[in-house]
Amino acid sequence: MWLKPPTAKDICPRKRKTGLSKPPQEYECLIVLDLEWTAWKNPLIKSQPEIIEFGACVVPLNRHNRPLPVKDLQDGRNIHEIQLFCKPTESPRLSNFITELTGITQAVVDTAPMFETQLKVFASWLQQMDLIDENGKKKSHWSMCSWTDADLNVIRNEAKRKGCLEDFPDAFNSWVNLKDDSFFKRTYGSRAKGGLENCCKNIASIGFKGRAHGALCDARNTAALVADMANKLMRFTRPSRGFDKHGHMFGSANSKLRKVNSSPNRKRQKVDKKEKPEL
């Protein structure tokens, strides 16, 4: 009995499809958020930062091979955006330093609603665009986005201090940090040096438009940076940072410490150490 020669199928068997075979889905949009908060030039003042301005805008990423309008985003044309001012209550008087930096005056914040109210207004804005449900859960594939990790950290800490974490949308628990090397360096070939204004000015296709350290103005320029990255074929498919179940940022010292303390191996080591007979 003669054996048949192997076929091409025998030599190259069918490749098994896995979850990694399918490319990750790109976000439908990013909500670019920028915040301004109370601060003092004197380092001896240890007061907690309180948000005095929200600025945010929507950057759609359903490009269909069409470039995103960088200049329209910087000018605030044809986009959804929001600007909210907040009245600080823990340190109600603004410092001269923050007024000169942001242009926000005492009269503006004195007549503004408090943070707890504006957090609900911001969540309602997201809900009106059908991005979250009434419980703050995402309804589609999108992400928050900011220039650094500081904004989402400040807003969560203030919500915790003021007892309104139940109004903190679940969508705020993860975000895209544009300054991260996985986005900025991967697109432009070098690490981000300095603040948002300096980085935008060093990119010829963007520049910086408006007054820096205004939340809405910074959000518009950050949105223009997102558009420029997307036009250079950066695909936004996953968040770069987020909070763990205890509210600590992934990778932070507190998050790592909790992870180590909750490790089964650590508990077993403690038991073994306790049961070890004394010599």
Short mmCIF file of C-alpha atoms in Angstrom, two decimals:
data_model
loop_
_atom_site.label_atom_id
_atom_site.label_comp_id
_atom_site.label_asym_id
_atom_site.label_seq_id
_atom_site.Cartn_x
_atom_site.Cartn_y
_atom_site.Cartn_z
CA MET A 1 0.00 0.00 0.00
CA TRP A 2 1.45 3.29 -1.14
CA LEU A 3 1.24 6.45 0.97
CA LYS A 4 -0.13 9.59 -0.66
CA PRO A 5 2.23 12.56 -0.87
CA PRO A 6 1.43 15.40 1.56
CA THR A 7 -0.78 18.16 0.25
CA ALA A 8 -0.29 21.91 0.70
CA LYS A 9 -2.93 21.81 3.43
CA ASP A 10 -0.93 19.18 5.32
CA ILE A 11 2.28 21.20 5.10
CA CYS A 12 0.64 24.52 6.01
CA PRO A 13 -2.25 23.71 8.34
CA ARG A 14 -5.03 26.22 8.77
CA LYS A 15 -4.09 28.94 11.20
CA ARG A 16 -6.20 28.98 14.33
CA LYS A 17 -7.93 32.28 14.94
CA THR A 18 -7.42 33.83 18.36
CA GLY A 19 -8.55 36.96 20.09
CA LEU A 20 -5.27 38.61 19.14
CA SER A 21 -5.80 37.94 15.43
CA LYS A 22 -8.38 40.72 15.14
CA PRO A 23 -6.96 44.27 15.29
CA PRO A 24 -8.24 46.33 18.23
CA GLN A 25 -11.19 48.60 17.52
CA GLU A 26 -10.43 52.30 17.25
CA TYR A 27 -12.31 54.69 19.51
CA GLU A 28 -15.28 56.40 17.89
CA CYS A 29 -14.36 59.66 19.61
CA LEU A 30 -12.29 61.17 22.41
CA ILE A 31 -13.63 63.64 24.97
CA VAL A 32 -10.72 66.00 25.59
CA LEU A 33 -10.87 67.39 29.13
CA ASP A 34 -8.87 70.20 30.68
CA LEU A 35 -9.29 71.69 34.14
CA GLU A 36 -8.07 74.72 36.03
CA TRP A 37 -7.89 74.65 39.81
CA THR A 38 -6.85 76.77 42.78
CA ALA A 39 -3.12 77.07 43.40
CA TRP A 40 -0.65 79.27 45.25
CA LYS A 41 2.86 80.36 44.39
CA ASN A 42 3.92 79.92 48.02
CA PRO A 43 4.88 76.23 48.48
CA LEU A 44 4.16 76.47 52.22
CA ILE A 45 0.42 76.69 51.52
CA LYS A 46 -0.80 73.08 51.57
CA SER A 47 -4.47 73.59 50.66
CA GLN A 48 -6.07 70.97 48.41
CA PRO A 49 -6.70 72.05 44.79
CA GLU A 50 -10.31 72.89 43.92
CA ILE A 51 -11.53 72.99 40.33
CA ILE A 52 -12.57 76.44 39.13
CA GLU A 53 -13.06 75.71 35.41
CA PHE A 54 -14.05 72.74 33.24
CA GLY A 55 -13.24 72.80 29.54
CA ALA A 56 -13.97 69.91 27.19
CA CYS A 57 -14.63 69.17 23.53
CA VAL A 58 -15.40 66.17 21.35
CA VAL A 59 -12.94 64.86 18.76
CA PRO A 60 -14.64 62.37 16.38
CA LEU A 61 -12.32 59.65 15.09
CA ASN A 62 -14.55 58.10 12.39
CA ARG A 63 -12.25 59.52 9.74
CA HIS A 64 -13.00 57.32 6.70
CA ASN A 65 -9.61 58.41 5.30
CA ARG A 66 -10.50 62.09 5.66
CA PRO A 67 -8.11 64.32 7.65
CA LEU A 68 -9.46 65.78 10.87
CA PRO A 69 -9.81 69.60 10.84
CA VAL A 70 -7.02 70.78 13.16
CA LYS A 71 -7.80 74.50 12.79
CA ASP A 72 -11.54 74.02 13.30
CA LEU A 73 -10.81 72.27 16.59
CA GLN A 74 -8.57 75.12 17.73
CA ASP A 75 -11.22 77.71 16.81
CA GLY A 76 -14.10 75.72 18.32
CA ARG A 77 -15.95 75.52 14.98
CA ASN A 78 -18.31 72.66 14.15
CA ILE A 79 -17.60 70.73 17.36
CA HIS A 80 -19.40 69.96 20.60
CA GLU A 81 -17.75 71.69 23.54
CA ILE A 82 -18.53 72.84 27.07
CA GLN A 83 -17.14 75.37 29.54
CA LEU A 84 -18.16 75.45 33.21
CA PHE A 85 -16.91 77.60 36.08
CA CYS A 86 -17.01 76.42 39.70
CA LYS A 87 -17.14 78.25 43.02
CA PRO A 88 -14.40 76.98 45.40
CA THR A 89 -15.62 76.39 48.96
CA GLU A 90 -12.57 75.06 50.83
CA SER A 91 -10.41 78.04 49.78
CA PRO A 92 -12.94 80.56 48.43
CA ARG A 93 -10.43 83.37 47.77
CA LEU A 94 -8.40 82.98 44.59
CA SER A 95 -4.70 83.77 44.78
CA ASN A 96 -3.22 86.52 42.64
CA PHE A 97 -1.02 83.81 41.13
CA ILE A 98 -3.92 81.77 39.74
CA THR A 99 -5.83 84.86 38.55
CA GLU A 100 -2.82 86.06 36.56
CA LEU A 101 -2.15 82.55 35.24
CA THR A 102 -5.68 81.69 34.09
CA GLY A 103 -7.42 85.05 33.75
CA ILE A 104 -10.25 83.79 36.00
CA THR A 105 -11.34 86.53 38.41
CA GLN A 106 -12.87 86.32 41.85
CA ALA A 107 -16.15 87.75 40.53
CA VAL A 108 -16.46 84.89 38.01
CA VAL A 109 -16.16 82.11 40.60
CA ASP A 110 -18.24 83.93 43.25
CA THR A 111 -21.29 83.78 40.97
CA ALA A 112 -20.63 80.27 39.65
CA PRO A 113 -22.32 77.06 40.92
CA MET A 114 -20.36 74.76 43.20
CA PHE A 115 -18.31 71.78 42.00
CA GLU A 116 -20.94 69.22 42.99
CA THR A 117 -23.50 70.88 40.71
CA GLN A 118 -21.14 71.32 37.77
CA LEU A 119 -20.04 67.69 37.93
CA LYS A 120 -23.68 66.69 37.36
CA VAL A 121 -23.96 69.23 34.51
CA PHE A 122 -20.88 67.74 32.85
CA ALA A 123 -22.29 64.22 33.18
CA SER A 124 -25.60 65.44 31.69
CA TRP A 125 -23.67 66.87 28.73
CA LEU A 126 -22.15 63.44 28.07
CA GLN A 127 -25.58 61.84 28.47
CA GLN A 128 -27.16 64.25 25.97
CA MET A 129 -24.62 63.06 23.37
CA ASP A 130 -25.65 59.46 24.17
CA LEU A 131 -22.15 58.61 25.42
CA ILE A 132 -23.17 57.47 28.92
CA ASP A 133 -26.34 56.17 30.51
CA GLU A 134 -28.07 57.55 33.62
CA ASN A 135 -25.63 55.57 35.82
CA GLY A 136 -22.53 57.06 34.17
CA LYS A 137 -21.65 53.89 32.25
CA LYS A 138 -20.29 54.14 28.70
CA LYS A 139 -22.76 53.34 25.92
CA SER A 140 -20.25 53.13 23.05
CA HIS A 141 -16.53 52.76 22.35
CA TRP A 142 -14.92 56.07 23.36
CA SER A 143 -12.56 57.43 25.98
CA MET A 144 -11.72 60.48 28.05
CA CYS A 145 -8.50 62.21 27.02
CA SER A 146 -6.22 64.76 28.69
CA TRP A 147 -2.75 66.21 28.26
CA THR A 148 -1.51 64.65 31.54
CA ASP A 149 -2.81 62.40 34.33
CA ALA A 150 -3.32 65.33 36.72
CA ASP A 151 -6.79 66.43 35.55
CA LEU A 152 -8.63 63.15 36.16
CA ASN A 153 -6.78 62.67 39.44
CA VAL A 154 -7.77 66.13 40.72
CA ILE A 155 -11.43 65.73 39.76
CA ARG A 156 -11.74 62.34 41.46
CA ASN A 157 -10.01 63.51 44.64
CA GLU A 158 -12.31 66.52 44.89
CA ALA A 159 -15.39 64.37 44.30
CA LYS A 160 -14.22 62.06 47.11
CA ARG A 161 -13.51 64.92 49.54
CA LYS A 162 -16.88 66.55 48.88
CA GLY A 163 -18.88 63.32 49.12
CA CYS A 164 -20.16 63.16 45.55
CA LEU A 165 -18.37 60.09 44.20
CA GLU A 166 -21.79 58.65 43.29
CA ASP A 167 -22.01 61.42 40.66
CA PHE A 168 -18.51 60.62 39.34
CA PRO A 169 -19.12 58.98 35.93
CA ASP A 170 -17.61 55.55 35.46
CA ALA A 171 -16.27 56.87 32.15
CA PHE A 172 -13.78 59.00 34.15
CA ASN A 173 -12.04 55.90 35.51
CA SER A 174 -9.79 55.48 32.45
CA TRP A 175 -8.34 57.91 29.94
CA VAL A 176 -5.80 58.60 27.20
CA ASN A 177 -2.79 60.61 28.38
CA LEU A 178 -1.49 62.34 25.25
CA LYS A 179 1.85 63.20 26.87
CA ASP A 180 2.58 59.51 27.38
CA ASP A 181 5.40 58.15 25.21
CA SER A 182 3.05 55.58 23.67
CA PHE A 183 1.22 58.47 21.96
CA PHE A 184 3.44 61.56 21.76
CA LYS A 185 6.87 60.00 21.24
CA ARG A 186 5.47 57.33 18.96
CA THR A 187 3.95 60.02 16.71
CA TYR A 188 6.63 62.72 16.78
CA GLY A 189 9.79 60.70 17.49
CA SER A 190 10.79 62.44 20.74
CA ARG A 191 9.42 62.81 24.24
CA ALA A 192 7.13 65.70 25.16
CA LYS A 193 9.18 68.44 26.80
CA GLY A 194 7.47 71.18 28.77
CA GLY A 195 3.80 71.99 28.90
CA LEU A 196 1.04 71.80 26.30
CA GLU A 197 1.72 75.27 24.88
CA ASN A 198 5.42 74.61 24.35
CA CYS A 199 4.83 71.20 22.73
CA CYS A 200 2.16 72.53 20.35
CA LYS A 201 4.37 75.46 19.31
CA ASN A 202 7.17 73.02 18.46
CA ILE A 203 4.90 71.14 16.04
CA ALA A 204 4.72 73.10 12.80
CA SER A 205 1.38 71.60 11.73
CA ILE A 206 -0.38 72.78 14.92
CA GLY A 207 1.05 75.75 16.81
CA PHE A 208 -0.86 77.10 19.82
CA LYS A 209 -3.89 79.34 19.52
CA GLY A 210 -5.41 81.47 22.30
CA ARG A 211 -4.43 82.05 25.92
CA ALA A 212 -2.73 79.16 27.68
CA HIS A 213 -4.07 77.96 31.06
CA GLY A 214 -7.68 78.56 30.14
CA ALA A 215 -9.49 75.22 30.37
CA LEU A 216 -11.52 75.53 27.17
CA CYS A 217 -8.62 77.03 25.21
CA ASP A 218 -6.26 74.27 26.37
CA ALA A 219 -8.90 71.63 25.57
CA ARG A 220 -9.22 72.98 22.02
CA ASN A 221 -5.46 72.90 21.48
CA THR A 222 -5.25 69.40 22.98
CA ALA A 223 -8.02 68.35 20.58
CA ALA A 224 -5.97 69.77 17.71
CA LEU A 225 -3.05 67.64 18.91
CA VAL A 226 -5.31 64.55 18.86
CA ALA A 227 -6.37 65.41 15.31
CA ASP A 228 -2.77 65.88 14.17
CA MET A 229 -1.77 62.53 15.69
CA ALA A 230 -4.72 60.83 14.02
CA ASN A 231 -3.83 62.41 10.67
CA LYS A 232 -0.34 60.96 11.14
CA LEU A 233 -2.00 57.52 11.45
CA MET A 234 -1.95 57.19 15.23
CA ARG A 235 -4.78 54.81 16.18
CA PHE A 236 -6.45 55.43 19.53
CA THR A 237 -7.63 52.00 20.68
CA ARG A 238 -7.00 51.80 24.43
CA PRO A 239 -6.57 54.02 27.51
CA SER A 240 -3.11 54.65 28.86
CA ARG A 241 -4.07 55.20 32.51
CA GLY A 242 -6.93 54.56 34.89
CA PHE A 243 -8.02 54.06 38.48
CA ASP A 244 -8.11 50.74 40.31
CA LYS A 245 -11.11 49.72 42.44
CA HIS A 246 -9.70 51.70 45.38
CA GLY A 247 -9.40 54.91 43.39
CA HIS A 248 -5.61 54.84 42.97
CA MET A 249 -4.04 55.32 39.55
CA PHE A 250 -2.68 52.11 38.03
CA GLY A 251 1.09 52.06 38.44
CA SER A 252 1.09 54.55 41.34
CA ALA A 253 2.85 53.74 44.62
CA ASN A 254 -0.47 53.35 46.48
CA SER A 255 -1.87 51.01 43.83
CA LYS A 256 1.24 48.83 43.87
CA LEU A 257 1.26 48.71 47.67
CA ARG A 258 -2.37 47.55 47.82
CA LYS A 259 -1.65 44.92 45.18
CA VAL A 260 1.28 43.57 47.17
CA ASN A 261 -0.63 43.60 50.46
CA SER A 262 -3.56 41.74 48.91
CA SER A 263 -1.37 39.10 47.25
CA PRO A 264 -2.09 35.50 48.42
CA ASN A 265 1.65 34.79 48.46
CA ARG A 266 2.20 37.65 50.89
CA LYS A 267 -0.50 36.31 53.20
CA ARG A 268 1.02 32.84 53.04
CA GLN A 269 4.44 34.28 53.84
CA LYS A 270 2.99 36.00 56.91
CA VAL A 271 1.43 32.72 58.10
CA ASP A 272 4.62 30.78 57.47
CA LYS A 273 6.62 33.37 59.37
CA LYS A 274 4.23 33.21 62.31
CA GLU A 275 4.24 29.41 62.46
CA LYS A 276 8.01 29.12 62.18
CA PRO A 277 9.32 27.69 65.51
CA GLU A 278 11.72 29.82 67.49
CA LEU A 279 15.23 28.51 67.83
#
